[in-house]
mmCIF file of C-alpha atoms in Angstrom:
data_model
loop_
_atom_site.group_PDB
_atom_site.id
_atom_site.type_symbol
_atom_site.label_atom_id
_atom_site.label_comp_id
_atom_site.label_asym_id
_atom_site.label_seq_id
_atom_site.Cartn_x
_atom_site.Cartn_y
_atom_site.Cartn_z
ATOM 1 C CA UNK Z 578 4.792 20.843 -2.017
ATOM 2 C CA UNK Z 579 8.329 20.645 -0.659
ATOM 3 C CA UNK Z 580 10.196 17.681 -2.147
ATOM 4 C CA UNK Z 581 13.149 17.967 0.238
ATOM 5 C CA UNK Z 582 12.107 15.366 2.822
ATOM 6 C CA UNK Z 583 13.851 13.629 5.704
ATOM 7 C CA UNK Z 584 14.779 10.110 4.631
ATOM 8 C CA UNK Z 585 15.866 7.010 6.557
ATOM 9 C CA UNK Z 586 19.453 8.267 6.110
ATOM 10 C CA UNK Z 587 18.647 11.372 8.198
ATOM 11 C CA UNK Z 588 17.196 9.740 11.325
ATOM 12 C CA UNK Z 589 18.616 7.835 14.293
ATOM 13 C CA UNK Z 590 16.574 4.711 15.017
ATOM 14 C CA UNK Z 591 18.927 2.829 17.360
ATOM 15 C CA UNK Z 592 16.808 1.127 20.017
ATOM 16 C CA UNK Z 593 13.656 2.850 18.749
ATOM 17 C CA UNK Z 594 10.368 1.365 17.572
ATOM 18 C CA UNK Z 595 9.969 2.286 13.888
ATOM 19 C CA UNK Z 596 6.587 1.951 12.152
ATOM 20 C CA UNK Z 597 7.061 1.550 8.382
ATOM 21 C CA UNK Z 598 4.090 1.898 6.017
ATOM 22 C CA UNK Z 599 4.953 -0.431 3.121
ATOM 23 C CA UNK Z 600 3.132 -1.317 -0.074
ATOM 24 C CA UNK Z 601 2.614 -5.076 0.257
ATOM 25 C CA UNK Z 602 -0.495 -5.017 -1.952
ATOM 26 C CA UNK Z 603 0.757 -8.105 -3.813
ATOM 27 C CA UNK Z 604 -1.281 -10.336 -6.152
ATOM 28 C CA UNK Z 605 -2.321 -13.616 -4.506
ATOM 29 C CA UNK Z 606 -3.627 -16.837 -6.021
ATOM 30 C CA UNK Z 607 -4.756 -19.641 -3.698
ATOM 31 C CA UNK Z 608 -2.792 -18.046 -0.867
ATOM 32 C CA UNK Z 609 0.437 -17.867 -2.931
ATOM 33 C CA UNK Z 610 2.132 -14.614 -3.977
ATOM 34 C CA UNK Z 611 2.298 -14.514 -7.801
ATOM 35 C CA UNK Z 612 4.474 -11.384 -8.111
ATOM 36 C CA UNK Z 613 6.815 -10.310 -5.316
ATOM 37 C CA UNK Z 614 8.105 -7.073 -6.911
ATOM 38 C CA UNK Z 615 6.634 -4.949 -4.112
ATOM 39 C CA UNK Z 616 8.173 -7.100 -1.391
ATOM 40 C CA UNK Z 617 11.615 -6.848 -3.028
ATOM 41 C CA UNK Z 618 11.183 -3.074 -3.397
ATOM 42 C CA UNK Z 619 10.596 -2.689 0.362
ATOM 43 C CA UNK Z 620 13.720 -4.606 1.436
ATOM 44 C CA UNK Z 621 16.384 -1.833 1.209
ATOM 45 C CA UNK Z 622 14.485 0.412 3.667
ATOM 46 C CA UNK Z 623 13.735 -2.451 6.079
ATOM 47 C CA UNK Z 624 17.355 -3.686 5.968
ATOM 48 C CA UNK Z 625 18.731 -0.187 6.589
ATOM 49 C CA UNK Z 626 16.515 0.282 9.683
ATOM 50 C CA UNK Z 627 17.494 -3.163 11.023
ATOM 51 C CA UNK Z 628 21.192 -2.459 10.438
ATOM 52 C CA UNK Z 629 20.817 0.799 12.408
ATOM 53 C CA UNK Z 630 19.386 -1.080 15.416
ATOM 54 C CA UNK Z 631 15.695 -0.252 14.979
ATOM 55 C CA UNK Z 632 12.766 -2.376 16.139
ATOM 56 C CA UNK Z 633 10.890 -2.537 12.842
ATOM 57 C CA UNK Z 634 7.074 -2.694 12.774
ATOM 58 C CA UNK Z 635 5.621 -3.055 9.272
ATOM 59 C CA UNK Z 636 2.083 -2.245 8.118
ATOM 60 C CA UNK Z 637 0.316 -2.292 4.739
ATOM 61 C CA UNK Z 638 -3.046 -2.760 3.089
ATOM 62 C CA UNK Z 639 -3.821 -5.654 0.733
ATOM 63 C CA UNK Z 640 -6.725 -5.761 -1.707
ATOM 64 C CA UNK Z 641 -9.953 -3.819 -1.419
ATOM 65 C CA UNK Z 642 -11.495 -5.784 1.502
ATOM 66 C CA UNK Z 643 -15.071 -5.311 0.300
ATOM 67 C CA UNK Z 644 -16.515 -8.196 2.330
ATOM 68 C CA UNK Z 645 -14.793 -7.259 5.577
ATOM 69 C CA UNK Z 646 -11.745 -8.959 7.129
ATOM 70 C CA UNK Z 647 -11.042 -12.403 5.641
ATOM 71 C CA UNK Z 648 -8.175 -14.875 5.388
ATOM 72 C CA UNK Z 649 -7.908 -14.440 1.586
ATOM 73 C CA UNK Z 650 -6.667 -10.874 2.137
ATOM 74 C CA UNK Z 651 -4.575 -11.560 5.224
ATOM 75 C CA UNK Z 652 -0.908 -10.513 5.096
ATOM 76 C CA UNK Z 653 0.185 -13.948 6.416
ATOM 77 C CA UNK Z 654 1.754 -15.020 3.046
ATOM 78 C CA UNK Z 655 3.719 -11.729 3.005
ATOM 79 C CA UNK Z 656 5.116 -12.412 6.504
ATOM 80 C CA UNK Z 657 6.278 -15.846 5.363
ATOM 81 C CA UNK Z 658 7.977 -14.474 2.212
ATOM 82 C CA UNK Z 659 9.549 -11.581 4.113
ATOM 83 C CA UNK Z 660 11.038 -14.007 6.679
ATOM 84 C CA UNK Z 661 12.709 -15.885 3.798
ATOM 85 C CA UNK Z 662 13.964 -12.710 2.112
ATOM 86 C CA UNK Z 663 15.319 -11.133 5.309
ATOM 87 C CA UNK Z 664 16.736 -14.407 6.610
ATOM 88 C CA UNK Z 665 15.068 -13.841 9.972
ATOM 89 C CA UNK Z 666 11.729 -14.560 11.609
ATOM 90 C CA UNK Z 667 9.075 -11.918 10.937
ATOM 91 C CA UNK Z 668 6.487 -12.036 13.740
ATOM 92 C CA UNK Z 669 3.035 -11.785 12.186
ATOM 93 C CA UNK Z 670 0.184 -10.305 14.236
ATOM 94 C CA UNK Z 671 -2.866 -12.060 12.767
ATOM 95 C CA UNK Z 672 -5.363 -9.991 14.803
ATOM 96 C CA UNK Z 673 -8.035 -8.453 12.546
ATOM 97 C CA UNK Z 674 -8.108 -5.414 14.844
ATOM 98 C CA UNK Z 675 -4.553 -4.634 13.573
ATOM 99 C CA UNK Z 676 -3.442 -2.597 16.633
ATOM 100 C CA UNK Z 677 -5.120 -4.554 19.464
ATOM 101 C CA UNK Z 678 -3.634 -6.384 22.459
ATOM 102 C CA UNK Z 679 -1.810 -8.932 20.275
ATOM 103 C CA UNK Z 680 0.036 -6.132 18.443
ATOM 104 C CA UNK Z 681 0.847 -4.263 21.668
ATOM 105 C CA UNK Z 682 2.249 -7.447 23.231
ATOM 106 C CA UNK Z 683 4.301 -8.352 20.119
ATOM 107 C CA UNK Z 684 5.823 -4.864 19.975
ATOM 108 C CA UNK Z 685 6.531 -4.822 23.740
ATOM 109 C CA UNK Z 686 8.525 -8.065 23.354
ATOM 110 C CA UNK Z 687 10.716 -6.700 20.520
ATOM 111 C CA UNK Z 688 14.483 -6.388 20.723
ATOM 112 C CA UNK Z 689 16.731 -4.329 18.426
ATOM 113 C CA UNK Z 690 16.775 -5.918 14.959
ATOM 114 C CA UNK Z 691 13.379 -7.619 15.363
ATOM 115 C CA UNK Z 692 10.593 -7.369 12.764
ATOM 116 C CA UNK Z 693 6.834 -7.441 13.357
ATOM 117 C CA UNK Z 694 4.227 -7.311 10.569
ATOM 118 C CA UNK Z 695 0.747 -6.066 11.491
ATOM 119 C CA UNK Z 696 -2.431 -7.387 9.852
ATOM 120 C CA UNK Z 697 -3.956 -5.736 6.730
ATOM 121 C CA UNK Z 698 -4.707 -2.089 7.664
ATOM 122 C CA UNK Z 699 -7.929 -2.182 5.609
ATOM 123 C CA UNK Z 700 -9.333 -4.718 8.090
ATOM 124 C CA UNK Z 701 -9.939 -1.729 10.372
ATOM 125 C CA UNK Z 702 -12.506 -0.292 7.957
ATOM 126 C CA UNK Z 703 -12.327 3.100 6.299
ATOM 127 C CA UNK Z 704 -9.033 4.689 7.273
ATOM 128 C CA UNK Z 705 -9.988 8.112 5.962
ATOM 129 C CA UNK Z 706 -13.109 8.516 8.131
ATOM 130 C CA UNK Z 707 -13.672 9.345 11.819
ATOM 131 C CA UNK Z 708 -12.558 5.778 12.547
ATOM 132 C CA UNK Z 709 -9.178 6.844 11.127
ATOM 133 C CA UNK Z 710 -8.447 9.225 14.022
ATOM 134 C CA UNK Z 711 -8.644 6.409 16.579
ATOM 135 C CA UNK Z 712 -6.606 4.141 14.299
ATOM 136 C CA UNK Z 713 -3.957 6.866 13.761
ATOM 137 C CA UNK Z 714 -3.539 7.210 17.531
ATOM 138 C CA UNK Z 715 -3.269 3.435 18.080
ATOM 139 C CA UNK Z 716 -0.648 3.105 15.303
ATOM 140 C CA UNK Z 717 1.339 5.996 16.779
ATOM 141 C CA UNK Z 718 1.185 4.382 20.256
ATOM 142 C CA UNK Z 719 3.135 1.418 18.850
ATOM 143 C CA UNK Z 720 6.118 3.473 17.663
ATOM 144 C CA UNK Z 721 8.628 6.260 18.306
ATOM 145 C CA UNK Z 722 9.443 7.006 14.653
ATOM 146 C CA UNK Z 723 7.353 6.704 11.456
ATOM 147 C CA UNK Z 724 8.616 5.958 7.934
ATOM 148 C CA UNK Z 725 6.409 6.049 4.818
ATOM 149 C CA UNK Z 726 7.665 3.847 1.983
ATOM 150 C CA UNK Z 727 4.327 3.218 0.233
ATOM 151 C CA UNK Z 728 4.258 5.566 -2.751
ATOM 152 C CA UNK Z 729 1.356 3.605 -4.257
ATOM 153 C CA UNK Z 730 -0.823 4.752 -1.333
ATOM 154 C CA UNK Z 731 0.689 8.220 -0.844
ATOM 155 C CA UNK Z 732 -2.168 9.966 -2.669
ATOM 156 C CA UNK Z 733 -4.614 8.816 0.021
ATOM 157 C CA UNK Z 734 -4.971 10.746 3.302
ATOM 158 C CA UNK Z 735 -5.368 7.510 5.273
ATOM 159 C CA UNK Z 736 -4.566 6.871 8.945
ATOM 160 C CA UNK Z 737 -1.576 4.642 8.122
ATOM 161 C CA UNK Z 738 -0.259 7.063 5.471
ATOM 162 C CA UNK Z 739 -0.822 10.586 6.816
ATOM 163 C CA UNK Z 740 -2.971 10.558 9.994
ATOM 164 C CA UNK Z 741 -0.403 8.728 12.099
ATOM 165 C CA UNK Z 742 2.279 11.363 11.403
ATOM 166 C CA UNK Z 743 0.506 14.129 13.348
ATOM 167 C CA UNK Z 744 0.321 11.949 16.465
ATOM 168 C CA UNK Z 745 3.940 10.740 16.164
ATOM 169 C CA UNK Z 746 5.145 14.328 15.729
ATOM 170 C CA UNK Z 747 3.023 15.573 18.672
ATOM 171 C CA UNK Z 748 4.902 13.211 20.993
ATOM 172 C CA UNK Z 749 8.306 14.307 19.692
ATOM 173 C CA UNK Z 750 8.878 11.603 17.072
ATOM 174 C CA UNK Z 751 10.225 12.030 13.543
ATOM 175 C CA UNK Z 752 8.460 11.198 10.274
ATOM 176 C CA UNK Z 753 10.628 10.282 7.279
ATOM 177 C CA UNK Z 754 10.356 8.658 3.859
ATOM 178 C CA UNK Z 755 11.912 5.327 2.884
ATOM 179 C CA UNK Z 756 14.204 4.676 -0.096
ATOM 180 C CA UNK Z 757 11.321 3.759 -2.407
ATOM 181 C CA UNK Z 758 9.421 6.983 -1.654
ATOM 182 C CA UNK Z 759 12.636 8.973 -1.984
ATOM 183 C CA UNK Z 760 13.265 7.502 -5.432
ATOM 184 C CA UNK Z 761 9.733 8.406 -6.583
ATOM 185 C CA UNK Z 762 10.166 11.975 -5.292
ATOM 186 C CA UNK Z 763 13.597 12.289 -6.943
ATOM 187 C CA UNK Z 764 12.442 11.015 -10.328
ATOM 188 C CA UNK Z 765 8.756 11.868 -10.711
ATOM 189 C CA UNK Z 766 8.679 14.995 -8.559
ATOM 190 C CA UNK Z 767 11.794 16.536 -10.022
ATOM 191 C CA UNK Z 768 10.932 15.504 -13.580
ATOM 192 C CA UNK Z 769 7.815 17.642 -13.347
ATOM 193 C CA UNK Z 770 9.143 20.482 -11.188
ATOM 194 C CA UNK Z 771 12.786 20.800 -12.367
ATOM 195 C CA UNK Z 772 13.174 18.809 -15.595
ATOM 196 C CA UNK Z 773 16.378 18.722 -17.622
ATOM 197 C CA UNK Z 774 15.219 19.998 -21.024
ATOM 198 C CA UNK Z 775 14.056 19.222 -23.643
ATOM 199 C CA UNK Z 776 11.279 17.576 -21.597
ATOM 200 C CA UNK Z 777 8.934 15.260 -23.538
ATOM 201 C CA UNK Z 778 5.745 13.885 -21.963
ATOM 202 C CA UNK Z 779 3.902 10.946 -23.571
ATOM 203 C CA UNK Z 780 0.294 10.273 -22.599
ATOM 204 C CA UNK Z 781 -1.790 7.325 -23.738
ATOM 205 C CA UNK Z 782 -4.541 5.128 -22.390
ATOM 206 C CA UNK Z 783 -8.217 4.960 -23.167
ATOM 207 C CA UNK Z 784 -9.950 8.051 -21.833
ATOM 208 C CA UNK Z 785 -9.271 11.779 -21.978
ATOM 209 C CA UNK Z 786 -11.362 12.132 -18.785
ATOM 210 C CA UNK Z 787 -8.755 10.165 -16.776
ATOM 211 C CA UNK Z 788 -5.978 12.553 -17.812
ATOM 212 C CA UNK Z 789 -7.687 15.985 -17.929
ATOM 213 C CA UNK Z 790 -5.558 17.642 -15.249
ATOM 214 C CA UNK Z 791 -2.418 15.772 -16.329
ATOM 215 C CA UNK Z 792 -2.682 17.141 -19.896
ATOM 216 C CA UNK Z 793 -3.291 20.651 -18.578
ATOM 217 C CA UNK Z 794 -0.427 20.554 -16.049
ATOM 218 C CA UNK Z 795 2.120 18.889 -18.344
ATOM 219 C CA UNK Z 796 1.461 21.365 -21.160
ATOM 220 C CA UNK Z 797 2.768 24.067 -18.838
ATOM 221 C CA UNK Z 798 5.835 22.045 -17.808
ATOM 222 C CA UNK Z 799 6.986 20.093 -20.880
ATOM 223 C CA UNK Z 800 8.376 21.159 -24.275
ATOM 224 C CA UNK Z 801 6.591 18.451 -26.285
ATOM 225 C CA UNK Z 802 3.403 16.576 -25.387
ATOM 226 C CA UNK Z 803 2.699 13.373 -27.308
ATOM 227 C CA UNK Z 804 -0.820 11.903 -27.306
ATOM 228 C CA UNK Z 805 -1.573 8.262 -28.188
ATOM 229 C CA UNK Z 806 -3.949 5.501 -27.152
ATOM 230 C CA UNK Z 807 -7.734 5.680 -27.235
ATOM 231 C CA UNK Z 808 -7.707 9.256 -25.950
ATOM 232 C CA UNK Z 809 -6.086 10.471 -29.194
ATOM 233 C CA UNK Z 810 -9.352 9.971 -31.115
ATOM 234 C CA UNK Z 811 -11.183 12.627 -29.108
ATOM 235 C CA UNK Z 812 -8.400 15.044 -30.095
ATOM 236 C CA UNK Z 813 -8.658 13.935 -33.744
ATOM 237 C CA UNK Z 814 -12.416 14.467 -33.676
ATOM 238 C CA UNK Z 815 -11.806 17.918 -32.162
ATOM 239 C CA UNK Z 816 -9.702 18.618 -35.280
ATOM 240 C CA UNK Z 817 -12.730 17.737 -37.397
ATOM 241 C CA UNK Z 818 -11.540 14.281 -38.528
ATOM 242 C CA UNK Z 819 -13.834 11.304 -39.193
ATOM 243 C CA UNK Z 820 -12.865 8.691 -36.567
ATOM 244 C CA UNK Z 821 -15.301 5.862 -37.438
ATOM 245 C CA UNK Z 822 -16.189 3.618 -34.499
ATOM 246 C CA UNK Z 823 -13.109 4.660 -32.507
ATOM 247 C CA UNK Z 824 -13.371 5.444 -28.823
ATOM 248 C CA UNK Z 825 -14.480 9.042 -28.289
ATOM 249 C CA UNK Z 826 -15.424 11.162 -25.296
ATOM 250 C CA UNK Z 827 -18.024 13.499 -26.816
ATOM 251 C CA UNK Z 828 -18.153 15.668 -23.685
ATOM 252 C CA UNK Z 829 -14.421 16.375 -23.867
ATOM 253 C CA UNK Z 830 -14.184 17.560 -27.502
ATOM 254 C CA UNK Z 831 -14.239 21.241 -26.488
ATOM 255 C CA UNK Z 832 -11.630 20.533 -23.813
ATOM 256 C CA UNK Z 833 -9.342 18.976 -26.456
ATOM 257 C CA UNK Z 834 -9.780 22.084 -28.644
ATOM 258 C CA UNK Z 835 -8.825 24.253 -25.638
ATOM 259 C CA UNK Z 836 -5.704 22.159 -25.001
ATOM 260 C CA UNK Z 837 -4.599 22.415 -28.645
ATOM 261 C CA UNK Z 838 -5.076 26.208 -28.462
ATOM 262 C CA UNK Z 839 -3.195 26.323 -25.151
ATOM 263 C CA UNK Z 840 -0.240 24.431 -26.655
ATOM 264 C CA UNK Z 841 -0.088 26.873 -29.549
ATOM 265 C CA UNK Z 842 -0.290 29.891 -27.239
ATOM 266 C CA UNK Z 843 2.497 28.530 -24.990
ATOM 267 C CA UNK Z 844 4.666 27.605 -27.983
ATOM 268 C CA UNK Z 845 4.611 23.904 -27.062
ATOM 269 C CA UNK Z 846 4.510 21.005 -29.507
ATOM 270 C CA UNK Z 847 1.381 18.857 -29.174
ATOM 271 C CA UNK Z 848 1.825 15.741 -31.308
ATOM 272 C CA UNK Z 849 -1.208 13.689 -32.417
ATOM 273 C CA UNK Z 850 -1.288 10.515 -34.558
ATOM 274 C CA UNK Z 851 -0.867 11.081 -38.313
ATOM 275 C CA UNK Z 852 -1.881 7.492 -39.101
ATOM 276 C CA UNK Z 853 -3.670 4.777 -37.184
ATOM 277 C CA UNK Z 854 -3.993 0.977 -37.092
ATOM 278 C CA UNK Z 855 -7.644 0.051 -37.632
ATOM 279 C CA UNK Z 856 -9.825 -3.068 -37.431
ATOM 280 C CA UNK Z 857 -13.503 -3.945 -37.817
ATOM 281 C CA UNK Z 858 -13.907 -4.150 -34.039
ATOM 282 C CA UNK Z 859 -12.250 -4.685 -30.676
ATOM 283 C CA UNK Z 860 -10.551 -8.114 -30.354
ATOM 284 C CA UNK Z 861 -12.515 -10.660 -28.304
ATOM 285 C CA UNK Z 862 -10.859 -12.149 -26.347
ATOM 286 C CA UNK Z 863 -8.395 -9.276 -26.057
ATOM 287 C CA UNK Z 864 -5.416 -11.305 -27.371
ATOM 288 C CA UNK Z 865 -7.310 -12.984 -30.247
ATOM 289 C CA UNK Z 866 -5.818 -12.859 -33.780
ATOM 290 C CA UNK Z 867 -7.115 -9.765 -35.587
ATOM 291 C CA UNK Z 868 -6.980 -8.386 -39.143
ATOM 292 C CA UNK Z 869 -5.710 -4.816 -39.277
ATOM 293 C CA UNK Z 870 -4.702 -2.136 -41.751
ATOM 294 C CA UNK Z 871 -2.984 1.219 -41.373
ATOM 295 C CA UNK Z 872 -4.645 4.385 -42.714
ATOM 296 C CA UNK Z 873 -4.006 8.122 -42.415
ATOM 297 C CA UNK Z 874 -5.533 9.586 -39.249
ATOM 298 C CA UNK Z 875 -8.077 11.613 -41.246
ATOM 299 C CA UNK Z 876 -9.144 8.626 -43.412
ATOM 300 C CA UNK Z 877 -10.665 6.195 -40.896
ATOM 301 C CA UNK Z 878 -13.710 4.528 -42.580
ATOM 302 C CA UNK Z 879 -17.039 4.951 -40.775
ATOM 303 C CA UNK Z 880 -17.322 1.221 -40.023
ATOM 304 C CA UNK Z 881 -13.772 0.797 -38.661
ATOM 305 C CA UNK Z 882 -12.149 1.399 -35.273
ATOM 306 C CA UNK Z 883 -8.685 2.769 -34.446
ATOM 307 C CA UNK Z 884 -6.880 0.468 -31.976
ATOM 308 C CA UNK Z 885 -3.212 1.564 -32.141
ATOM 309 C CA UNK Z 886 -1.039 4.323 -33.564
ATOM 310 C CA UNK Z 887 0.211 3.701 -37.119
ATOM 311 C CA UNK Z 888 3.776 3.157 -38.358
ATOM 312 C CA UNK Z 889 4.399 6.782 -39.459
ATOM 313 C CA UNK Z 890 3.158 8.037 -36.081
ATOM 314 C CA UNK Z 891 5.407 5.559 -34.241
ATOM 315 C CA UNK Z 892 8.400 6.914 -36.203
ATOM 316 C CA UNK Z 893 7.411 10.526 -35.513
ATOM 317 C CA UNK Z 894 7.048 9.838 -31.767
ATOM 318 C CA UNK Z 895 10.369 7.961 -31.650
ATOM 319 C CA UNK Z 896 12.055 10.943 -33.372
ATOM 320 C CA UNK Z 897 10.617 13.345 -30.788
ATOM 321 C CA UNK Z 898 12.119 11.227 -28.004
ATOM 322 C CA UNK Z 899 15.618 11.120 -29.586
ATOM 323 C CA UNK Z 900 16.507 14.713 -28.724
ATOM 324 C CA UNK Z 901 14.881 14.680 -25.261
ATOM 325 C CA UNK Z 902 16.791 14.868 -21.970
ATOM 326 C CA UNK Z 903 13.774 13.932 -19.784
ATOM 327 C CA UNK Z 904 10.852 11.703 -20.838
ATOM 328 C CA UNK Z 905 7.787 10.861 -18.767
ATOM 329 C CA UNK Z 906 5.412 8.234 -20.161
ATOM 330 C CA UNK Z 907 1.973 7.338 -18.835
ATOM 331 C CA UNK Z 908 -0.442 5.139 -20.787
ATOM 332 C CA UNK Z 909 -0.018 2.711 -23.727
ATOM 333 C CA UNK Z 910 -0.360 3.719 -27.398
ATOM 334 C CA UNK Z 911 -2.926 1.028 -28.236
ATOM 335 C CA UNK Z 912 -4.396 -2.281 -27.110
ATOM 336 C CA UNK Z 913 -0.936 -3.565 -26.113
ATOM 337 C CA UNK Z 914 -2.351 -6.797 -24.627
ATOM 338 C CA UNK Z 915 -2.924 -7.956 -28.219
ATOM 339 C CA UNK Z 916 0.320 -8.911 -30.076
ATOM 340 C CA UNK Z 917 -0.920 -7.327 -33.335
ATOM 341 C CA UNK Z 918 -1.946 -4.080 -31.621
ATOM 342 C CA UNK Z 919 1.155 -3.751 -29.441
ATOM 343 C CA UNK Z 920 3.347 -2.359 -32.243
ATOM 344 C CA UNK Z 921 2.874 1.324 -31.316
ATOM 345 C CA UNK Z 922 3.561 0.751 -27.626
ATOM 346 C CA UNK Z 923 6.628 -1.375 -28.471
ATOM 347 C CA UNK Z 924 7.973 1.348 -30.794
ATOM 348 C CA UNK Z 925 7.647 3.992 -28.073
ATOM 349 C CA UNK Z 926 9.165 1.682 -25.417
ATOM 350 C CA UNK Z 927 12.053 0.891 -27.789
ATOM 351 C CA UNK Z 928 12.730 4.590 -28.441
ATOM 352 C CA UNK Z 929 12.850 5.215 -24.661
ATOM 353 C CA UNK Z 930 15.163 2.224 -24.182
ATOM 354 C CA UNK Z 931 17.589 3.602 -26.785
ATOM 355 C CA UNK Z 932 17.746 7.216 -25.594
ATOM 356 C CA UNK Z 933 20.275 8.694 -23.144
ATOM 357 C CA UNK Z 934 17.498 10.735 -21.541
ATOM 358 C CA UNK Z 935 16.160 10.150 -18.039
ATOM 359 C CA UNK Z 936 13.136 7.955 -18.735
ATOM 360 C CA UNK Z 937 10.316 7.721 -16.211
ATOM 361 C CA UNK Z 938 7.365 5.354 -16.545
ATOM 362 C CA UNK Z 939 4.334 6.543 -14.600
ATOM 363 C CA UNK Z 940 2.985 3.296 -13.167
ATOM 364 C CA UNK Z 941 -0.247 1.532 -14.126
ATOM 365 C CA UNK Z 942 -0.657 0.162 -17.669
ATOM 366 C CA UNK Z 943 2.546 1.722 -18.991
ATOM 367 C CA UNK Z 944 4.554 -0.044 -16.264
ATOM 368 C CA UNK Z 945 2.754 -3.304 -17.105
ATOM 369 C CA UNK Z 946 3.485 -2.780 -20.811
ATOM 370 C CA UNK Z 947 7.191 -2.036 -20.276
ATOM 371 C CA UNK Z 948 7.562 -5.064 -17.983
ATOM 372 C CA UNK Z 949 5.590 -7.361 -20.286
ATOM 373 C CA UNK Z 950 7.474 -6.246 -23.413
ATOM 374 C CA UNK Z 951 10.890 -6.717 -21.783
ATOM 375 C CA UNK Z 952 12.102 -3.095 -21.625
ATOM 376 C CA UNK Z 953 11.950 -2.590 -17.834
ATOM 377 C CA UNK Z 954 15.711 -2.753 -17.204
ATOM 378 C CA UNK Z 955 16.341 -0.054 -19.838
ATOM 379 C CA UNK Z 956 14.236 2.626 -18.031
ATOM 380 C CA UNK Z 957 15.661 5.060 -15.465
ATOM 381 C CA UNK Z 958 12.629 4.673 -13.223
ATOM 382 C CA UNK Z 959 9.331 2.774 -13.235
ATOM 383 C CA UNK Z 960 6.877 4.204 -10.734
ATOM 384 C CA UNK Z 961 5.293 1.825 -8.234
ATOM 385 C CA UNK Z 962 2.061 3.827 -7.996
ATOM 386 C CA UNK Z 963 -0.426 4.234 -10.849
ATOM 387 C CA UNK Z 964 -2.895 6.599 -9.151
ATOM 388 C CA UNK Z 965 -0.217 8.338 -7.103
ATOM 389 C CA UNK Z 966 2.044 8.959 -10.098
ATOM 390 C CA UNK Z 967 -0.887 10.389 -12.077
ATOM 391 C CA UNK Z 968 -1.660 12.823 -9.255
ATOM 392 C CA UNK Z 969 2.042 13.777 -9.077
ATOM 393 C CA UNK Z 970 1.915 14.506 -12.832
ATOM 394 C CA UNK Z 971 -1.250 16.563 -12.268
ATOM 395 C CA UNK Z 972 0.738 18.738 -9.880
ATOM 396 C CA UNK Z 973 -1.366 17.700 -6.872
ATOM 397 C CA UNK Z 974 0.007 17.540 -3.348
ATOM 398 C CA UNK Z 975 0.241 13.943 -2.163
ATOM 399 C CA UNK Z 976 -0.749 13.514 1.524
ATOM 400 C CA UNK Z 977 1.919 10.835 2.084
ATOM 401 C CA UNK Z 978 4.672 13.126 0.776
ATOM 402 C CA UNK Z 979 3.412 16.274 2.506
ATOM 403 C CA UNK Z 980 3.160 14.379 5.845
ATOM 404 C CA UNK Z 981 6.891 13.598 6.042
ATOM 405 C CA UNK Z 982 9.200 16.037 7.875
ATOM 406 C CA UNK Z 983 11.083 18.521 5.714
ATOM 407 C CA UNK Z 984 14.875 18.401 6.014
#
C-alpha cells in the first residue's frame, strides 16, 4: 500500500466543488454534542479548502442507524456547531435521501467559500452493497474533487469512502487526503513500515482473538513486543502457569505458544507480566471500590482473577520504553475504568509521556485511557480510528487510503 498520497496541499480547488468525507460520528445526548473532538479535528482541512476558494460539500456518517433514518442521528447538531466554529453559515441538507434534489439545489447555489453539509450517509442504507454503486455515482455528481479526511472509516470500502473515488477519477477529478488522514498515514503507517529503532509495540485489551493478526504482524516489524491486559493470561496459560479465574481464550493457547516461538526465532523480545494485580472477582459496577493484592504471575490462586499488571511488571514495561525511539500502544493494561485497577495503564502512559520517542496511541480504549488519565498532550499522535488503526497495525490495506491518488 503506497503511503505517498496527494493531500489538500497538492490540489487546486479554486472555484471547484469539493466533496470532503469527514468523521462527524460525535456522541450526542438529547440532541447536544457531548464531545466535539472530531469536529475540531476536521477544521484545518475545511479551512484550507475554503481559503483556496473551494465550494466545500461535507459528508459523514453518525451512529449505526439500526432503525432507519431518524432525527436522533441527524447531522443537524453538527451543522450548527460547525457554523459557530467556522464563523460562517453551514447550509444543512436535511433530506434523508442524502444526495436528492435538495442536495443538488443546495450545491448548485454555492459560491466560492460556501459550505454545505449533507445528511447522515448511513441514512441511504448499506453503503457497501449494490446500493452503494448508485450512491457513489450520486455523490460524485455533486463534486469535481474528492477529499477523504475520515480515518476512522477508512477501513470500510463504503460508497462515501472509496466507491465515490472511481467515479470522480473517471470524469477527470482528483482524489486526495485531508490533513487528519495525512497525519494518520505519517504516524501510524510509517511507524509500522519505516520505524526509527528501537521500535517497541505495546498491546493490551481483553481478548487475544481481537489482536491475532496485529501480534503476528508487529512481531515481524518491532524489536520488543509487550503484552498486557486480559489477553496476557492466555499467554501465561500457554506457558503452563495457573491463572485462576482470569480471562482466558482456550482456543488461542496454541496460537500464543506459536507467537512465543516466533519471537524467539526472530530474535525479538516478547515481554509478559511477571506479577499481576488480583481480586476475588470483576468489580460491579466497574468503578466500585475493590480489594486487591499483587502476586507473581505464576502464583495466581485458583479462586482469584487477574485484573491488571503488577508493580514489578509496570516497572519492567516502563524500562523497555525508556530506550525506544518509536512506541505504538494499543489496548489498556487492566480494567483502567476502575481507579484501583488503573495503576498499570497509568504507569505505561506515564513512561510514554516521559520518553523522547515518537509515541503513537492506536485509538479505541487506549486513546480513551490516555485522554481520561490526562496524558493526551504528552503523546506524539493519538489515532482517531480504533478499528482502522488496528487494521493498519495488522498490515492490511485500508480502502480509504488506497483510494486516494498517489503523488
